[in-house]
mmCIF file of C-alpha atoms in Angstrom:
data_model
loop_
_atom_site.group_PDB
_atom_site.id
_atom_site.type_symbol
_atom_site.label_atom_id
_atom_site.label_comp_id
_atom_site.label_asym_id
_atom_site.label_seq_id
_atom_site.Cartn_x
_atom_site.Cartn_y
_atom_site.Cartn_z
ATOM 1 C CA UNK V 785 39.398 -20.455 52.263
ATOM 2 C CA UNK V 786 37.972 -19.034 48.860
ATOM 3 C CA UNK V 787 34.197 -18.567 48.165
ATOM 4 C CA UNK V 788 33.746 -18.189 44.202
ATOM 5 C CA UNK V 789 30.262 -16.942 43.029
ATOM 6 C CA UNK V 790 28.827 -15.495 40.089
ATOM 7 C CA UNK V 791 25.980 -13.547 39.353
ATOM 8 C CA UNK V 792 23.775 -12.705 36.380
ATOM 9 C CA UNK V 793 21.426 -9.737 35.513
ATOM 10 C CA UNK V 794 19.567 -10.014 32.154
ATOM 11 C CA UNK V 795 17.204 -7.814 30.637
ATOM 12 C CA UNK V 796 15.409 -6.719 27.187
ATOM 13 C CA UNK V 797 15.310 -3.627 26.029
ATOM 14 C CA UNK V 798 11.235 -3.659 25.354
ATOM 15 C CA UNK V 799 9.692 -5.807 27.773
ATOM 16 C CA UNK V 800 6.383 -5.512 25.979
ATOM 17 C CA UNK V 801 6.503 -5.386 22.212
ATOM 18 C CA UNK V 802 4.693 -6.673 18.993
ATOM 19 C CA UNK V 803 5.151 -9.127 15.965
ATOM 20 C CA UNK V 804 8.582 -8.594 14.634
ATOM 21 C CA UNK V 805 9.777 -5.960 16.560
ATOM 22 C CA UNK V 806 13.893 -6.155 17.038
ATOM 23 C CA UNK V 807 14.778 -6.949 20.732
ATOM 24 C CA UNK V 808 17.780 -6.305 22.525
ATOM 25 C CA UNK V 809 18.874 -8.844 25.115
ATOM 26 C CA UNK V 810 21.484 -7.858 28.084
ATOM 27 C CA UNK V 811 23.352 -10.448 30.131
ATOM 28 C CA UNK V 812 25.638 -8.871 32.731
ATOM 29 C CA UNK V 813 27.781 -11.086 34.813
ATOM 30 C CA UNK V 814 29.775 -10.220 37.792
ATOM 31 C CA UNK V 815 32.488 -11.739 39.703
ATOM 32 C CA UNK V 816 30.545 -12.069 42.981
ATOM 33 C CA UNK V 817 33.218 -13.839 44.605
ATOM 34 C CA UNK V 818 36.868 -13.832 46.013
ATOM 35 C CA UNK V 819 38.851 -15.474 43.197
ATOM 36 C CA UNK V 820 39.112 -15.053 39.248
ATOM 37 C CA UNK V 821 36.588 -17.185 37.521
ATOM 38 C CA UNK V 822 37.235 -18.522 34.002
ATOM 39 C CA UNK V 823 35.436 -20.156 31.138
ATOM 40 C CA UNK V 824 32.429 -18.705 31.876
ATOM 41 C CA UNK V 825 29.587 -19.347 29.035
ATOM 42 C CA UNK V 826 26.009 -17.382 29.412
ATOM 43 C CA UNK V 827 22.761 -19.113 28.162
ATOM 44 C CA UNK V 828 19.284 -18.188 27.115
ATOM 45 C CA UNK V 829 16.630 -20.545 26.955
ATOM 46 C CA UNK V 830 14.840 -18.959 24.298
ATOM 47 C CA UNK V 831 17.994 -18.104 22.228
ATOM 48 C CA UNK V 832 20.802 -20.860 23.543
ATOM 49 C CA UNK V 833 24.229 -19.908 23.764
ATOM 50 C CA UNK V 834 24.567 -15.976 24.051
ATOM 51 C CA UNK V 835 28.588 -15.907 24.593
ATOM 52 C CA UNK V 836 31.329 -16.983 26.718
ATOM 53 C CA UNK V 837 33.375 -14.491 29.097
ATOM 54 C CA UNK V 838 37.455 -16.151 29.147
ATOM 55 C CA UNK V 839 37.979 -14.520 32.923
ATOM 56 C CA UNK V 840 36.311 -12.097 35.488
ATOM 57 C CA UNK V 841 38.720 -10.925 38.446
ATOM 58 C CA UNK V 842 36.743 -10.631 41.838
ATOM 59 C CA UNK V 843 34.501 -7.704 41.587
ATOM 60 C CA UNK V 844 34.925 -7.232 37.701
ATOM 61 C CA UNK V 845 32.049 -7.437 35.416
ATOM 62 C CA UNK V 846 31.457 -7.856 32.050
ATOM 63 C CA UNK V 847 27.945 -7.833 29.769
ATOM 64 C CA UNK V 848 26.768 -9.387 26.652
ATOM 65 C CA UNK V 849 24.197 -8.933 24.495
ATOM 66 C CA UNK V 850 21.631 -10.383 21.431
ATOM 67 C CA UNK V 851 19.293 -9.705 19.079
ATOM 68 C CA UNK V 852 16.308 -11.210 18.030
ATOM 69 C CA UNK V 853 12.714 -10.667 16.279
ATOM 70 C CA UNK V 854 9.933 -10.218 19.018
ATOM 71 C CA UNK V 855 7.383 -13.580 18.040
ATOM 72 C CA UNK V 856 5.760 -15.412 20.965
ATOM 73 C CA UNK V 857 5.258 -14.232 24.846
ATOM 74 C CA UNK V 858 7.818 -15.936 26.566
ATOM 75 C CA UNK V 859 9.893 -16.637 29.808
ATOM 76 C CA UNK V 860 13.560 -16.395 29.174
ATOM 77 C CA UNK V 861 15.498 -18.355 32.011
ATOM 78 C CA UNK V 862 19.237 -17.510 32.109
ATOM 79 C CA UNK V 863 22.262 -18.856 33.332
ATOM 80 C CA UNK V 864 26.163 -18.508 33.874
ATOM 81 C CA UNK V 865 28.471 -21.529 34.476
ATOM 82 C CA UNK V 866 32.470 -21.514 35.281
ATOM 83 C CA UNK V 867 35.176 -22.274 37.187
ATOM 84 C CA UNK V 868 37.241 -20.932 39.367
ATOM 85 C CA UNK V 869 40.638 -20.226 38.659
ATOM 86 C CA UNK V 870 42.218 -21.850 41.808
ATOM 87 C CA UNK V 871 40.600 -25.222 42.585
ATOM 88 C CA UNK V 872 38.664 -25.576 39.586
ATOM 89 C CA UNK V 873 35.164 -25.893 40.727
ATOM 90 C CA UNK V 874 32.071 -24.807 38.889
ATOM 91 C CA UNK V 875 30.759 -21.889 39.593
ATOM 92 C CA UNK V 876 27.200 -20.847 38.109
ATOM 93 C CA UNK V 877 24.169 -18.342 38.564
ATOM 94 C CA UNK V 878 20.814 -17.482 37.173
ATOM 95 C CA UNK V 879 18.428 -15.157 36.311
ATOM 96 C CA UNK V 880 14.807 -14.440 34.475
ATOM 97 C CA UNK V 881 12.921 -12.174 32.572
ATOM 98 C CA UNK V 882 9.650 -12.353 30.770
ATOM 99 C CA UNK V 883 9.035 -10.719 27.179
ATOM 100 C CA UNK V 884 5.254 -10.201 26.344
ATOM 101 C CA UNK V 885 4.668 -9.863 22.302
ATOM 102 C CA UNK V 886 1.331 -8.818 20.739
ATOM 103 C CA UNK V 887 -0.200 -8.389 17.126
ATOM 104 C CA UNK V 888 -1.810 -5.571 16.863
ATOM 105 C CA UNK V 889 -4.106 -6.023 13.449
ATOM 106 C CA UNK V 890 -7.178 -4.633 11.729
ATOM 107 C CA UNK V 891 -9.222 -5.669 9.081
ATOM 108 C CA UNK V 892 -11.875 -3.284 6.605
ATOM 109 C CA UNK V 893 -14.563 -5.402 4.362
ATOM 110 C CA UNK V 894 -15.945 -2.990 2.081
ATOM 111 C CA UNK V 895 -19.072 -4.200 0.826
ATOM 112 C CA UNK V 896 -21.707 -2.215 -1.669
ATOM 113 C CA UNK V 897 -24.932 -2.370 -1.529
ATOM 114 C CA UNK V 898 -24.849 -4.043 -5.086
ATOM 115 C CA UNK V 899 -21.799 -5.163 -6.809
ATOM 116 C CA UNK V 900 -23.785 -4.085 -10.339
ATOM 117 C CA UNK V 901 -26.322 -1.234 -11.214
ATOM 118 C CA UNK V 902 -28.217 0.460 -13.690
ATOM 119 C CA UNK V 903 -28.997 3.059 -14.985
ATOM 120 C CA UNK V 904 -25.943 4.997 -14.117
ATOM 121 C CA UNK V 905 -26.671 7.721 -11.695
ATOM 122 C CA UNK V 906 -27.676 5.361 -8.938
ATOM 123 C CA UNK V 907 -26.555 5.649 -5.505
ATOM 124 C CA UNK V 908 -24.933 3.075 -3.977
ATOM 125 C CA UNK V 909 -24.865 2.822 0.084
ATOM 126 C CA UNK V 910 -21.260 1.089 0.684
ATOM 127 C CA UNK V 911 -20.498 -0.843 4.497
ATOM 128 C CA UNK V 912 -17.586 -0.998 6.273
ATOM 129 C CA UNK V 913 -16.935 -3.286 8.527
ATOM 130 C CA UNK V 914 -13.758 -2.719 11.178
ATOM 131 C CA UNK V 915 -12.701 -5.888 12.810
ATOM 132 C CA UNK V 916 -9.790 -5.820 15.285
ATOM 133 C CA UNK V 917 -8.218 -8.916 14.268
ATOM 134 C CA UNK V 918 -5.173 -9.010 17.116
ATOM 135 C CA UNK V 919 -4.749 -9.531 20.239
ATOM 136 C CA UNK V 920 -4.820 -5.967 21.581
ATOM 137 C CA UNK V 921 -7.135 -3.228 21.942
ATOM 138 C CA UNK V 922 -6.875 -0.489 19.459
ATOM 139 C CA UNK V 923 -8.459 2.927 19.470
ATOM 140 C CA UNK V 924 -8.787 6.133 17.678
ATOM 141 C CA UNK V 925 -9.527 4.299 15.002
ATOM 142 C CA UNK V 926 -10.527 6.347 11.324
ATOM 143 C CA UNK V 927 -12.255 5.199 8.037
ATOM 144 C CA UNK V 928 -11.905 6.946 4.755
ATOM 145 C CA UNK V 929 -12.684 6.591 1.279
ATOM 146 C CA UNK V 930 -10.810 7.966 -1.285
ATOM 147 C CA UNK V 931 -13.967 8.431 -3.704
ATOM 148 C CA UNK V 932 -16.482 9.643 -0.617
ATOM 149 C CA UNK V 933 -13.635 11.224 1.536
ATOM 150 C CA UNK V 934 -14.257 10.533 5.825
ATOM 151 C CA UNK V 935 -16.385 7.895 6.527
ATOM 152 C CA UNK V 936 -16.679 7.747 10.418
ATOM 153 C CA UNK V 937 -14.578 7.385 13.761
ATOM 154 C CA UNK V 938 -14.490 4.616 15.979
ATOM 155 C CA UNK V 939 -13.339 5.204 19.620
ATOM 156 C CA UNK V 940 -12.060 1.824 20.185
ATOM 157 C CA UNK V 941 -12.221 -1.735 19.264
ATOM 158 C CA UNK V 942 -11.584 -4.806 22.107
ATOM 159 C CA UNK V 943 -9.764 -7.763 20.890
ATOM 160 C CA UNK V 944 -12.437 -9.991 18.625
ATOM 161 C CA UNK V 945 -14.648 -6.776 18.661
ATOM 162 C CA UNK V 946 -16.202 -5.117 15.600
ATOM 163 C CA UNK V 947 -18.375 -2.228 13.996
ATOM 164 C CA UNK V 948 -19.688 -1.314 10.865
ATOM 165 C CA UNK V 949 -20.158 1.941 9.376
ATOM 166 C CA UNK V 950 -21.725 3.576 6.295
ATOM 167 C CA UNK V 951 -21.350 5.801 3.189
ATOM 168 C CA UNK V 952 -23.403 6.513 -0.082
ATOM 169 C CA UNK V 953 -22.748 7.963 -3.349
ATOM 170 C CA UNK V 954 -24.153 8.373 -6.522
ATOM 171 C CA UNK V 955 -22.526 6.044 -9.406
ATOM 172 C CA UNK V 956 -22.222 7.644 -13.070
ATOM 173 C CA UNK V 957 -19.718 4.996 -14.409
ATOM 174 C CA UNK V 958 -17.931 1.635 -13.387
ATOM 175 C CA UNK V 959 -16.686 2.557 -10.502
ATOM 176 C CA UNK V 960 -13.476 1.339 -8.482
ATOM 177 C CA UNK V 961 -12.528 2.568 -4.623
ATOM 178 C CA UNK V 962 -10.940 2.276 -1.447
ATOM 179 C CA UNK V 963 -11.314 1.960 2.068
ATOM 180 C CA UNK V 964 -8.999 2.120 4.644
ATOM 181 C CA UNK V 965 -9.062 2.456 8.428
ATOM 182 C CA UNK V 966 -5.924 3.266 10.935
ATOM 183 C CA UNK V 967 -5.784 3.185 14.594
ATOM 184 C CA UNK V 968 -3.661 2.934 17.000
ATOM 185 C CA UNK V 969 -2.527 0.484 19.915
ATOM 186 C CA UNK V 970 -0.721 0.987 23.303
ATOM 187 C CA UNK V 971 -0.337 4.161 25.206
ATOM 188 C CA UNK V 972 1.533 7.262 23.384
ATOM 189 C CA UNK V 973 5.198 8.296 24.901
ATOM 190 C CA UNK V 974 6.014 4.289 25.587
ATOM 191 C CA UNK V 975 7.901 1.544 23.707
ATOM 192 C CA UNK V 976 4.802 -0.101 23.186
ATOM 193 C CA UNK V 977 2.790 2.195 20.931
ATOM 194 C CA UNK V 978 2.238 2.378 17.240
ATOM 195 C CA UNK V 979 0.035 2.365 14.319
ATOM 196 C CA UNK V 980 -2.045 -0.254 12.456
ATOM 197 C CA UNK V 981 -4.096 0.227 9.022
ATOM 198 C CA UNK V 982 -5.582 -1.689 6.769
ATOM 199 C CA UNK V 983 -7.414 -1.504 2.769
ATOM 200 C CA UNK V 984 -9.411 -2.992 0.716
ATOM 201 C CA UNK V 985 -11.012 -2.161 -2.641
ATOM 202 C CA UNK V 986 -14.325 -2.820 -4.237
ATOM 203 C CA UNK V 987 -15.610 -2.495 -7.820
ATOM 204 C CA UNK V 988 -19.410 -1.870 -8.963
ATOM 205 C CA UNK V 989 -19.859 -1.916 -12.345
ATOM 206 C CA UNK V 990 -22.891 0.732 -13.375
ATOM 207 C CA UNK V 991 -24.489 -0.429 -16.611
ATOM 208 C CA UNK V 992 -25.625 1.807 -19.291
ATOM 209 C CA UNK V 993 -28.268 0.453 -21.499
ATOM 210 C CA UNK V 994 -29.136 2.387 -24.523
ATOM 211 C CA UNK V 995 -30.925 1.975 -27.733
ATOM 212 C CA UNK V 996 -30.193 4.025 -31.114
ATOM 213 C CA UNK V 997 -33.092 3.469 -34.258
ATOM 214 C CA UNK V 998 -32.077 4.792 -37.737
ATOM 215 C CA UNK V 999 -34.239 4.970 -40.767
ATOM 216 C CA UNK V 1000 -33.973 4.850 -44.227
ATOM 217 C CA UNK V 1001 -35.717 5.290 -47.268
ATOM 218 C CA UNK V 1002 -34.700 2.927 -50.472
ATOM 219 C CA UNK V 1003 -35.209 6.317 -52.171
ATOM 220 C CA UNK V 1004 -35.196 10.008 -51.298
ATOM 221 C CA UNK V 1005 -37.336 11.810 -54.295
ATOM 222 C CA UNK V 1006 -39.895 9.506 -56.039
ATOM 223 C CA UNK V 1007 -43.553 10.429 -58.301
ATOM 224 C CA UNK V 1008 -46.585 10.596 -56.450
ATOM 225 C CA UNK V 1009 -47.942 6.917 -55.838
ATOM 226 C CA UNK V 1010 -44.527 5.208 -56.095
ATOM 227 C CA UNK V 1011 -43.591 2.607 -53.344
ATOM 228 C CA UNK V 1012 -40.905 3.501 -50.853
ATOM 229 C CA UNK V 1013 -39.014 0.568 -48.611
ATOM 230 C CA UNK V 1014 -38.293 1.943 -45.265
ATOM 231 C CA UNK V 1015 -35.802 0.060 -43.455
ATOM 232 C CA UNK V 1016 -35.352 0.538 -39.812
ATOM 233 C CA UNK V 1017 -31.868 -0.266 -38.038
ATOM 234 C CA UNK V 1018 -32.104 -0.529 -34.374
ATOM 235 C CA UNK V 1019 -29.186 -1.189 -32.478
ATOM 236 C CA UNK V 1020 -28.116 -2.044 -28.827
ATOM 237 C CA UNK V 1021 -25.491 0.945 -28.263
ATOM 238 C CA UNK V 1022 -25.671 0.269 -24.594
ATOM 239 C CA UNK V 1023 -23.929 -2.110 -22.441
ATOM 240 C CA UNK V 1024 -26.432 -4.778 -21.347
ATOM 241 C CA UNK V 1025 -28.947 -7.001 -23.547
ATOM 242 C CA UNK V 1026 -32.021 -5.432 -24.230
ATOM 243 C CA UNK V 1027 -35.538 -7.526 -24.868
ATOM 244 C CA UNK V 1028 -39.450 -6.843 -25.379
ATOM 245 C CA UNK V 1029 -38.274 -4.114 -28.514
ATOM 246 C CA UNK V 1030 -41.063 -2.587 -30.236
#
């Protein structure tokens, strides 16, 4: 009397990951049973056909593995099917193991408090709004400026959450800078840790009006009681149009 059986032990390497993240799959397969098994072929449900063992002898094992990018949360059910070398009759086993993938994301809008000023030398109050954008809390999250330098902390953001902060500076020219914010998500000193940023840039452009009057005479050295013309040039040296001149 023979009793063939097969088993199967399958595992990922990071159980919880994020977006794009390279997994490692392991199928191990043992002999279980009292006779050589043969053609055996492992399968994934999420990936198909991982490989195919040609024999196990009673006892032996043997383990395969796969690769692939980390993109939904999923349940992968796996299975082993053979034969046994005597009689020929199928032989199979099964296993499971979930995978849980997030997207960690943030998002800055920088917005001023007017996209155009004048005269130069105005300050400008500039808003930043953080938005966590995924689907996991992030924290220690930091907002800078290259222009005004630190902008503010925020602790932590939930999923769908948001906060804005603030910032002002004083404009001299057209002026073009950046925000950005980075966080973190997960817990530091496990697989499932890392860090998310994001920019974004905003130009205000600071208008200069000016107005430049030259005058001539049509002669420099005339006789007492002669006529002079006097011609008077005025001209917009600024950057906007100018009205109401007198």
């Amino acid at each position: 009397v023979i009793a063939p059986s097969v088993g199967i032990e399958a595992s990922v390497d990071i159980p919880t990951s994020v977006v794009g993240e390279t997994l490692t799959y392991t199928y191990d397969v043992t002999n279980t049973g009292d006779v050589e098994l043969v053609d055996l072929d492992v399968d994934d449900s999420a990936l198909g056909l991982i490989g195919s063992i040609a024999s196990l002898a009673p006892g032996a094992s043997e383990s395969l593995e796969a690769t692939s990018a980390a993109s939904v949360t999923r349940t992968h059910d796996v299975t082993v099917s053979g034969t046994d070398a005597l009689l020929a009759s199928p032989v199979d086993g099964a296993d499971s193991f979930g995978v849980t993938v997030h997207d960690p994301v943030v998002t800055i809008t920088k917005t001023p408090s007017s996209p155009v000023v004048t005269p130069p030398d105005t300050l400008v109050t500039y808003t930043y709004r953080v938005e966590n954008t995924g689907d996991v809390a992030l924290s220690g999250l930091s907002v800078t400026d290259d222009l005004l330098g630190t902008v503010g902390s925020i602790a932590s953001l939930a999923p769908g959450a948001w906060e804005e902060l603030t910032d002002s500076a004083t404009l001299a020219q057209d002026t073009t800078n950046v925000g950005s914010v980075t966080g973190t998500y997960g817990t530091f000193g496990t697989s499932f840790y890392g860090q998310v940023g994001d920019t974004e840039s905003e130009f205000v452009d600071v208008i200069a009006p000016a107005i430049q009057l030259t005058k001539t005479a049509d002669a420099s050295v005339v006789l007492p009681d002669t006529p002079v013309t006097y011609t008077y040039r005025v001209e917009n040296t600024g950057e906007t149009g100018l009205t109401a001149i007198d």
